[in-house]
């Protein structure tokens, strides 16, 4: 009697483990299994697209609600980092003056200061804005030098007990690299129209004439700073000069010295606006500067970051700001 094998013979190109699935069973070759897998992939794709469309619609709706011409709000202006002149920021502040939807303005400040011109620009712009809208300045971590110059333009200054405040003063930095240049064999020569042209120069120490000229520049700017602090904080000039030796203080001391009005943050600012300026406490607070990225811009930025990561560009340095000339700055 012929022997009948208990297992099917091996067939070329077919794995015995899956041979039984060619016409039935639950293996990957089963037509029903393949159809179910295709259907599952389609549903996943559909669900992903549905979620993406819903998020996009929500983002667009939020953007429309935010800038609804009939909606009143409190404008939030963020001032952080090193302060310099800024035409875009100035334009926003000027537009807030005539915007009927804006019922008040909150300044959120976190800055060591910056150029004297940048601080003056902000002081003048906020002073003009204050004539049309109530303005509250909130010093979060740091409000020094030109940043404090900015804050005093507001109707009220609020800070935390441990915020850093002050550094009322003006500074002109100069690096004398003459010794270094001589060491490496570089000798600079110049022809100038006058003894103070292009002074101070980096290849030599200041002469008494140059130092006196720069001191006059610093003193004149400093006196203006002292005058506006005295006027806005209702301090005598003598008392202001005592506080304007460049010192920094925390919020607790700043309140005792009359440099700020109260402790707190945004909640306390809104409470004051409601009690003292009749601004409804339930108005939304919208950040108008720097203008937040839209939903589409955030989406594109994420895609760009992912693409940059894939291309190995994520470690490229960003361009930073530099300062030159007369500054009202605590520390970089």
mmCIF file of C-alpha atoms in Angstrom:
data_model
loop_
_atom_site.group_PDB
_atom_site.id
_atom_site.type_symbol
_atom_site.label_atom_id
_atom_site.label_comp_id
_atom_site.label_asym_id
_atom_site.label_seq_id
_atom_site.Cartn_x
_atom_site.Cartn_y
_atom_site.Cartn_z
ATOM 1 C CA UNK A 1 0.000 0.000 0.000
ATOM 2 C CA UNK A 2 1.366 3.389 -0.991
ATOM 3 C CA UNK A 3 2.515 5.754 1.815
ATOM 4 C CA UNK A 4 0.500 8.987 2.081
ATOM 5 C CA UNK A 5 2.486 11.822 3.718
ATOM 6 C CA UNK A 6 0.764 13.591 6.623
ATOM 7 C CA UNK A 7 2.124 17.070 5.650
ATOM 8 C CA UNK A 8 1.850 18.685 2.225
ATOM 9 C CA UNK A 9 5.042 18.746 0.220
ATOM 10 C CA UNK A 10 7.060 21.971 0.025
ATOM 11 C CA UNK A 11 6.309 24.030 -3.093
ATOM 12 C CA UNK A 12 8.847 26.294 -4.721
ATOM 13 C CA UNK A 13 8.489 29.989 -3.678
ATOM 14 C CA UNK A 14 5.809 29.344 -1.041
ATOM 15 C CA UNK A 15 6.362 29.305 2.687
ATOM 16 C CA UNK A 16 4.828 26.145 4.157
ATOM 17 C CA UNK A 17 3.722 28.191 7.177
ATOM 18 C CA UNK A 18 1.381 30.243 4.996
ATOM 19 C CA UNK A 19 0.535 27.699 2.341
ATOM 20 C CA UNK A 20 -2.756 26.943 4.058
ATOM 21 C CA UNK A 21 -3.803 30.588 3.780
ATOM 22 C CA UNK A 22 -3.811 30.738 -0.025
ATOM 23 C CA UNK A 23 -7.422 29.801 -0.310
ATOM 24 C CA UNK A 24 -8.772 30.406 3.169
ATOM 25 C CA UNK A 25 -7.917 30.947 6.818
ATOM 26 C CA UNK A 26 -6.840 34.251 8.316
ATOM 27 C CA UNK A 27 -3.394 34.764 6.793
ATOM 28 C CA UNK A 28 -2.262 37.798 4.789
ATOM 29 C CA UNK A 29 -3.092 36.163 1.457
ATOM 30 C CA UNK A 30 -6.769 35.813 2.329
ATOM 31 C CA UNK A 31 -8.839 38.217 0.132
ATOM 32 C CA UNK A 32 -11.147 39.078 3.008
ATOM 33 C CA UNK A 33 -8.214 39.960 5.265
ATOM 34 C CA UNK A 34 -6.682 42.121 2.551
ATOM 35 C CA UNK A 35 -9.989 43.954 2.026
ATOM 36 C CA UNK A 36 -10.373 44.587 5.750
ATOM 37 C CA UNK A 37 -6.859 45.996 5.952
ATOM 38 C CA UNK A 38 -7.482 48.323 3.000
ATOM 39 C CA UNK A 39 -10.721 49.478 4.594
ATOM 40 C CA UNK A 40 -8.967 50.152 7.893
ATOM 41 C CA UNK A 41 -6.305 52.235 6.166
ATOM 42 C CA UNK A 42 -8.984 54.247 4.347
ATOM 43 C CA UNK A 43 -10.835 54.951 7.603
ATOM 44 C CA UNK A 44 -7.611 56.058 9.286
ATOM 45 C CA UNK A 45 -6.893 58.442 6.420
ATOM 46 C CA UNK A 46 -10.455 59.755 6.495
ATOM 47 C CA UNK A 47 -10.324 60.287 10.264
ATOM 48 C CA UNK A 48 -6.998 62.140 10.007
ATOM 49 C CA UNK A 49 -8.349 64.435 7.278
ATOM 50 C CA UNK A 50 -11.553 65.064 9.235
ATOM 51 C CA UNK A 51 -9.593 66.055 12.342
ATOM 52 C CA UNK A 52 -7.267 68.298 10.302
ATOM 53 C CA UNK A 53 -10.231 70.045 8.643
ATOM 54 C CA UNK A 54 -11.949 70.527 12.012
ATOM 55 C CA UNK A 55 -8.816 72.053 13.553
ATOM 56 C CA UNK A 56 -8.334 74.328 10.536
ATOM 57 C CA UNK A 57 -11.962 75.476 10.716
ATOM 58 C CA UNK A 58 -11.589 76.162 14.439
ATOM 59 C CA UNK A 59 -8.418 78.148 13.832
ATOM 60 C CA UNK A 60 -10.105 80.241 11.151
ATOM 61 C CA UNK A 61 -13.142 80.791 13.390
ATOM 62 C CA UNK A 62 -10.959 81.948 16.257
ATOM 63 C CA UNK A 63 -9.165 84.353 13.945
ATOM 64 C CA UNK A 64 -12.473 85.747 12.675
ATOM 65 C CA UNK A 65 -13.881 86.158 16.188
ATOM 66 C CA UNK A 66 -10.714 87.804 17.393
ATOM 67 C CA UNK A 67 -10.803 90.608 14.864
ATOM 68 C CA UNK A 68 -14.562 91.001 14.717
ATOM 69 C CA UNK A 69 -15.166 94.717 14.128
ATOM 70 C CA UNK A 70 -18.067 94.670 16.617
ATOM 71 C CA UNK A 71 -16.132 93.036 19.456
ATOM 72 C CA UNK A 72 -14.587 95.141 22.237
ATOM 73 C CA UNK A 73 -11.377 93.943 23.861
ATOM 74 C CA UNK A 74 -8.358 94.864 25.961
ATOM 75 C CA UNK A 75 -5.194 95.115 23.875
ATOM 76 C CA UNK A 76 -2.052 93.399 25.155
ATOM 77 C CA UNK A 77 1.335 94.728 24.028
ATOM 78 C CA UNK A 78 4.344 92.572 24.933
ATOM 79 C CA UNK A 79 7.662 94.375 25.381
ATOM 80 C CA UNK A 80 10.494 91.954 26.022
ATOM 81 C CA UNK A 81 14.157 91.597 25.225
ATOM 82 C CA UNK A 82 16.413 94.502 24.307
ATOM 83 C CA UNK A 83 14.498 97.668 23.394
ATOM 84 C CA UNK A 84 15.361 99.503 20.188
ATOM 85 C CA UNK A 85 13.366 101.782 17.902
ATOM 86 C CA UNK A 86 10.748 99.739 16.076
ATOM 87 C CA UNK A 87 8.481 101.170 13.372
ATOM 88 C CA UNK A 88 6.085 98.186 13.381
ATOM 89 C CA UNK A 89 5.526 98.455 17.133
ATOM 90 C CA UNK A 90 5.117 102.221 16.876
ATOM 91 C CA UNK A 91 2.510 101.794 14.136
ATOM 92 C CA UNK A 92 0.492 99.368 16.294
ATOM 93 C CA UNK A 93 0.538 101.730 19.285
ATOM 94 C CA UNK A 94 -0.633 104.622 17.132
ATOM 95 C CA UNK A 95 -3.478 102.576 15.640
ATOM 96 C CA UNK A 96 -4.692 101.609 19.114
ATOM 97 C CA UNK A 97 -5.398 105.282 19.845
ATOM 98 C CA UNK A 98 -8.271 105.460 17.351
ATOM 99 C CA UNK A 99 -9.530 101.863 17.520
ATOM 100 C CA UNK A 100 -12.974 102.078 19.123
ATOM 101 C CA UNK A 101 -12.923 98.367 19.975
ATOM 102 C CA UNK A 102 -9.933 98.838 22.283
ATOM 103 C CA UNK A 103 -11.177 99.778 25.743
ATOM 104 C CA UNK A 104 -7.803 99.593 27.506
ATOM 105 C CA UNK A 105 -4.190 98.610 26.907
ATOM 106 C CA UNK A 106 -2.013 96.336 29.032
ATOM 107 C CA UNK A 107 1.773 96.420 28.622
ATOM 108 C CA UNK A 108 3.555 93.229 29.630
ATOM 109 C CA UNK A 109 7.202 94.171 30.197
ATOM 110 C CA UNK A 110 10.172 91.864 30.639
ATOM 111 C CA UNK A 111 13.281 93.715 29.490
ATOM 112 C CA UNK A 112 16.679 94.881 30.763
ATOM 113 C CA UNK A 113 16.324 98.097 28.757
ATOM 114 C CA UNK A 114 17.988 99.072 25.510
ATOM 115 C CA UNK A 115 18.858 102.176 23.539
ATOM 116 C CA UNK A 116 17.863 105.541 24.941
ATOM 117 C CA UNK A 117 16.186 106.382 21.633
ATOM 118 C CA UNK A 118 14.183 103.144 21.754
ATOM 119 C CA UNK A 119 13.050 103.879 25.305
ATOM 120 C CA UNK A 120 12.127 107.453 24.418
ATOM 121 C CA UNK A 121 10.136 106.259 21.396
ATOM 122 C CA UNK A 122 8.097 103.911 23.578
ATOM 123 C CA UNK A 123 7.640 106.522 26.300
ATOM 124 C CA UNK A 124 6.318 109.109 23.844
ATOM 125 C CA UNK A 125 4.065 106.639 22.009
ATOM 126 C CA UNK A 126 2.524 105.277 25.213
ATOM 127 C CA UNK A 127 2.097 108.790 26.615
ATOM 128 C CA UNK A 128 0.126 109.718 23.491
ATOM 129 C CA UNK A 129 -1.894 106.500 23.759
ATOM 130 C CA UNK A 130 -2.656 107.239 27.408
ATOM 131 C CA UNK A 131 -4.562 110.351 26.330
ATOM 132 C CA UNK A 132 -7.104 108.116 24.571
ATOM 133 C CA UNK A 133 -7.102 104.795 26.489
ATOM 134 C CA UNK A 134 -6.275 103.704 30.033
ATOM 135 C CA UNK A 135 -2.886 101.962 30.091
ATOM 136 C CA UNK A 136 -1.513 99.579 32.726
ATOM 137 C CA UNK A 137 2.098 98.346 32.721
ATOM 138 C CA UNK A 138 2.909 94.934 34.198
ATOM 139 C CA UNK A 139 6.572 94.266 34.991
ATOM 140 C CA UNK A 140 6.987 90.506 35.106
ATOM 141 C CA UNK A 141 10.577 89.440 35.798
ATOM 142 C CA UNK A 142 12.465 92.570 34.780
ATOM 143 C CA UNK A 143 11.738 96.206 34.002
ATOM 144 C CA UNK A 144 14.995 98.143 34.089
ATOM 145 C CA UNK A 145 16.453 101.251 32.447
ATOM 146 C CA UNK A 146 14.681 101.910 29.121
ATOM 147 C CA UNK A 147 12.076 99.299 30.090
ATOM 148 C CA UNK A 148 11.280 101.248 33.251
ATOM 149 C CA UNK A 149 11.237 104.401 31.125
ATOM 150 C CA UNK A 150 8.534 102.659 29.105
ATOM 151 C CA UNK A 151 6.549 101.615 32.173
ATOM 152 C CA UNK A 152 6.294 105.095 33.691
ATOM 153 C CA UNK A 153 4.317 106.277 30.665
ATOM 154 C CA UNK A 154 1.395 104.087 31.808
ATOM 155 C CA UNK A 155 -1.382 105.141 34.186
ATOM 156 C CA UNK A 156 -0.408 102.396 36.620
ATOM 157 C CA UNK A 157 2.606 100.122 37.157
ATOM 158 C CA UNK A 158 2.159 96.645 38.623
ATOM 159 C CA UNK A 159 5.004 94.247 39.451
ATOM 160 C CA UNK A 160 5.679 91.132 41.479
ATOM 161 C CA UNK A 161 7.286 91.489 44.896
ATOM 162 C CA UNK A 162 10.465 89.930 43.523
ATOM 163 C CA UNK A 163 10.458 91.546 40.075
ATOM 164 C CA UNK A 164 13.588 93.565 39.263
ATOM 165 C CA UNK A 165 12.852 97.266 38.804
ATOM 166 C CA UNK A 166 14.846 100.455 38.358
ATOM 167 C CA UNK A 167 18.355 100.988 36.998
ATOM 168 C CA UNK A 168 17.445 104.588 36.226
ATOM 169 C CA UNK A 169 20.416 105.880 34.294
ATOM 170 C CA UNK A 170 22.287 106.172 31.016
ATOM 171 C CA UNK A 171 25.452 104.472 29.837
ATOM 172 C CA UNK A 172 27.996 104.859 27.054
ATOM 173 C CA UNK A 173 30.364 101.928 26.547
ATOM 174 C CA UNK A 174 33.717 102.139 24.811
ATOM 175 C CA UNK A 175 36.310 99.438 24.222
ATOM 176 C CA UNK A 176 39.950 100.484 23.922
ATOM 177 C CA UNK A 177 41.578 97.789 21.795
ATOM 178 C CA UNK A 178 44.729 99.778 21.018
ATOM 179 C CA UNK A 179 47.034 97.444 22.941
ATOM 180 C CA UNK A 180 45.597 94.375 21.223
ATOM 181 C CA UNK A 181 45.928 95.945 17.777
ATOM 182 C CA UNK A 182 49.568 96.832 18.429
ATOM 183 C CA UNK A 183 50.245 93.292 19.615
ATOM 184 C CA UNK A 184 49.015 91.825 16.330
ATOM 185 C CA UNK A 185 50.793 94.494 14.290
ATOM 186 C CA UNK A 186 47.872 96.681 13.207
ATOM 187 C CA UNK A 187 48.335 100.460 13.227
ATOM 188 C CA UNK A 188 45.232 102.523 12.425
ATOM 189 C CA UNK A 189 45.537 106.018 10.992
ATOM 190 C CA UNK A 190 42.768 108.510 10.253
ATOM 191 C CA UNK A 191 42.201 111.980 8.894
ATOM 192 C CA UNK A 192 39.252 113.801 10.494
ATOM 193 C CA UNK A 193 37.580 117.187 10.109
ATOM 194 C CA UNK A 194 37.773 117.904 13.829
ATOM 195 C CA UNK A 195 39.273 116.590 17.079
ATOM 196 C CA UNK A 196 36.006 114.889 18.120
ATOM 197 C CA UNK A 197 35.119 113.325 14.774
ATOM 198 C CA UNK A 198 34.853 109.505 14.993
ATOM 199 C CA UNK A 199 35.657 109.634 18.696
ATOM 200 C CA UNK A 200 36.035 107.628 20.806
ATOM 201 C CA UNK A 201 38.162 105.413 18.597
ATOM 202 C CA UNK A 202 38.820 101.776 19.365
ATOM 203 C CA UNK A 203 42.573 102.038 18.795
ATOM 204 C CA UNK A 204 43.307 104.573 21.532
ATOM 205 C CA UNK A 205 42.291 105.704 24.991
ATOM 206 C CA UNK A 206 39.883 108.617 25.397
ATOM 207 C CA UNK A 207 41.394 112.057 25.619
ATOM 208 C CA UNK A 208 40.018 114.417 28.309
ATOM 209 C CA UNK A 209 38.281 116.385 25.554
ATOM 210 C CA UNK A 210 36.540 113.271 24.209
ATOM 211 C CA UNK A 211 35.550 112.121 27.696
ATOM 212 C CA UNK A 212 34.064 115.528 28.522
ATOM 213 C CA UNK A 213 32.053 115.479 25.290
ATOM 214 C CA UNK A 214 30.629 112.026 26.004
ATOM 215 C CA UNK A 215 29.903 112.900 29.634
ATOM 216 C CA UNK A 216 27.886 115.878 28.421
ATOM 217 C CA UNK A 217 25.900 113.563 26.141
ATOM 218 C CA UNK A 218 25.223 111.113 28.971
ATOM 219 C CA UNK A 219 24.314 113.866 31.450
ATOM 220 C CA UNK A 220 21.818 115.516 29.125
ATOM 221 C CA UNK A 221 20.045 112.224 28.423
ATOM 222 C CA UNK A 222 20.141 111.298 32.111
ATOM 223 C CA UNK A 223 18.583 114.606 33.152
ATOM 224 C CA UNK A 224 15.683 114.027 30.767
ATOM 225 C CA UNK A 225 15.192 110.543 32.217
ATOM 226 C CA UNK A 226 15.194 111.906 35.781
ATOM 227 C CA UNK A 227 12.711 114.623 34.848
ATOM 228 C CA UNK A 228 10.157 112.213 33.370
ATOM 229 C CA UNK A 229 10.481 109.815 36.327
ATOM 230 C CA UNK A 230 9.966 112.726 38.728
ATOM 231 C CA UNK A 231 6.940 113.954 36.792
ATOM 232 C CA UNK A 232 5.236 110.619 36.216
ATOM 233 C CA UNK A 233 5.898 109.120 39.673
ATOM 234 C CA UNK A 234 5.167 112.401 41.480
ATOM 235 C CA UNK A 235 8.511 112.414 43.251
ATOM 236 C CA UNK A 236 10.650 115.440 43.994
ATOM 237 C CA UNK A 237 13.655 115.808 41.747
ATOM 238 C CA UNK A 238 15.942 115.468 44.744
ATOM 239 C CA UNK A 239 14.331 112.173 45.736
ATOM 240 C CA UNK A 240 14.402 110.950 42.149
ATOM 241 C CA UNK A 241 18.127 111.704 41.924
ATOM 242 C CA UNK A 242 18.684 109.621 45.051
ATOM 243 C CA UNK A 243 16.957 106.676 43.352
ATOM 244 C CA UNK A 244 18.617 107.303 39.995
ATOM 245 C CA UNK A 245 22.112 106.134 40.881
ATOM 246 C CA UNK A 246 21.715 103.072 38.648
ATOM 247 C CA UNK A 247 20.559 100.736 41.420
ATOM 248 C CA UNK A 248 18.101 97.927 40.848
ATOM 249 C CA UNK A 249 15.543 96.979 43.492
ATOM 250 C CA UNK A 250 12.914 94.297 43.867
ATOM 251 C CA UNK A 251 9.215 95.012 43.649
ATOM 252 C CA UNK A 252 8.790 95.331 47.402
ATOM 253 C CA UNK A 253 11.378 98.103 47.663
ATOM 254 C CA UNK A 254 10.125 99.691 44.432
ATOM 255 C CA UNK A 255 6.656 100.019 45.983
ATOM 256 C CA UNK A 256 8.101 101.620 49.122
ATOM 257 C CA UNK A 257 10.130 104.041 46.976
ATOM 258 C CA UNK A 258 7.143 104.985 44.829
ATOM 259 C CA UNK A 259 8.513 103.473 41.631
ATOM 260 C CA UNK A 260 5.493 101.162 41.190
ATOM 261 C CA UNK A 261 1.860 101.265 42.335
ATOM 262 C CA UNK A 262 0.915 97.717 43.325
ATOM 263 C CA UNK A 263 1.874 94.054 43.390
ATOM 264 C CA UNK A 264 0.358 91.550 41.013
ATOM 265 C CA UNK A 265 -0.047 90.637 37.370
ATOM 266 C CA UNK A 266 -2.689 90.665 34.661
ATOM 267 C CA UNK A 267 -5.588 89.827 37.000
ATOM 268 C CA UNK A 268 -4.771 92.808 39.209
ATOM 269 C CA UNK A 269 -4.439 95.005 36.126
ATOM 270 C CA UNK A 270 -7.905 94.008 34.908
ATOM 271 C CA UNK A 271 -9.370 94.528 38.398
ATOM 272 C CA UNK A 272 -7.954 98.058 38.518
ATOM 273 C CA UNK A 273 -9.266 98.865 35.040
ATOM 274 C CA UNK A 274 -12.733 97.733 36.104
ATOM 275 C CA UNK A 275 -12.787 99.641 39.407
ATOM 276 C CA UNK A 276 -11.031 102.835 38.339
ATOM 277 C CA UNK A 277 -11.747 103.144 34.610
ATOM 278 C CA UNK A 278 -15.060 101.291 34.198
ATOM 279 C CA UNK A 279 -13.585 98.738 31.794
ATOM 280 C CA UNK A 280 -15.649 95.535 31.833
ATOM 281 C CA UNK A 281 -13.694 92.741 33.507
ATOM 282 C CA UNK A 282 -15.053 90.095 31.142
ATOM 283 C CA UNK A 283 -13.626 91.665 27.985
ATOM 284 C CA UNK A 284 -11.215 89.369 26.146
ATOM 285 C CA UNK A 285 -7.522 90.274 26.263
ATOM 286 C CA UNK A 286 -5.976 90.022 22.801
ATOM 287 C CA UNK A 287 -2.262 90.264 22.124
ATOM 288 C CA UNK A 288 -1.745 92.816 19.354
ATOM 289 C CA UNK A 289 2.059 93.085 19.480
ATOM 290 C CA UNK A 290 3.985 91.072 18.603
ATOM 291 C CA UNK A 291 1.013 89.742 16.656
ATOM 292 C CA UNK A 292 0.645 86.016 17.405
ATOM 293 C CA UNK A 293 1.055 83.625 14.522
ATOM 294 C CA UNK A 294 -2.161 82.593 12.836
ATOM 295 C CA UNK A 295 -3.185 78.938 12.780
ATOM 296 C CA UNK A 296 -1.925 78.640 9.201
ATOM 297 C CA UNK A 297 1.391 80.312 10.072
ATOM 298 C CA UNK A 298 1.922 77.996 13.037
ATOM 299 C CA UNK A 299 1.113 75.005 10.827
ATOM 300 C CA UNK A 300 3.588 76.163 8.167
ATOM 301 C CA UNK A 301 6.230 76.834 10.835
ATOM 302 C CA UNK A 302 5.852 73.310 12.212
ATOM 303 C CA UNK A 303 6.197 71.891 8.712
ATOM 304 C CA UNK A 304 9.260 74.051 8.145
ATOM 305 C CA UNK A 305 10.828 72.907 11.396
ATOM 306 C CA UNK A 306 10.224 69.292 10.479
ATOM 307 C CA UNK A 307 11.678 69.839 7.015
ATOM 308 C CA UNK A 308 14.672 71.650 8.492
ATOM 309 C CA UNK A 309 15.237 68.795 10.905
ATOM 310 C CA UNK A 310 15.180 66.292 8.057
ATOM 311 C CA UNK A 311 17.657 68.429 6.093
ATOM 312 C CA UNK A 312 19.928 68.919 9.099
ATOM 313 C CA UNK A 313 19.239 72.674 9.337
ATOM 314 C CA UNK A 314 17.711 72.782 12.811
ATOM 315 C CA UNK A 315 20.960 73.854 14.441
ATOM 316 C CA UNK A 316 21.509 76.998 12.371
ATOM 317 C CA UNK A 317 21.970 80.084 14.582
ATOM 318 C CA UNK A 318 19.367 82.844 14.607
ATOM 319 C CA UNK A 319 20.352 86.433 13.959
ATOM 320 C CA UNK A 320 20.457 88.490 17.160
ATOM 321 C CA UNK A 321 20.119 92.207 17.820
ATOM 322 C CA UNK A 322 23.144 94.388 18.473
ATOM 323 C CA UNK A 323 23.385 97.720 20.291
ATOM 324 C CA UNK A 324 25.554 100.679 19.465
ATOM 325 C CA UNK A 325 25.782 104.154 20.948
ATOM 326 C CA UNK A 326 23.985 105.592 23.971
ATOM 327 C CA UNK A 327 22.027 103.000 25.937
ATOM 328 C CA UNK A 328 19.790 102.835 28.971
ATOM 329 C CA UNK A 329 20.441 99.221 29.841
ATOM 330 C CA UNK A 330 20.959 97.175 32.980
ATOM 331 C CA UNK A 331 22.518 94.003 31.501
ATOM 332 C CA UNK A 332 22.358 92.110 28.210
#
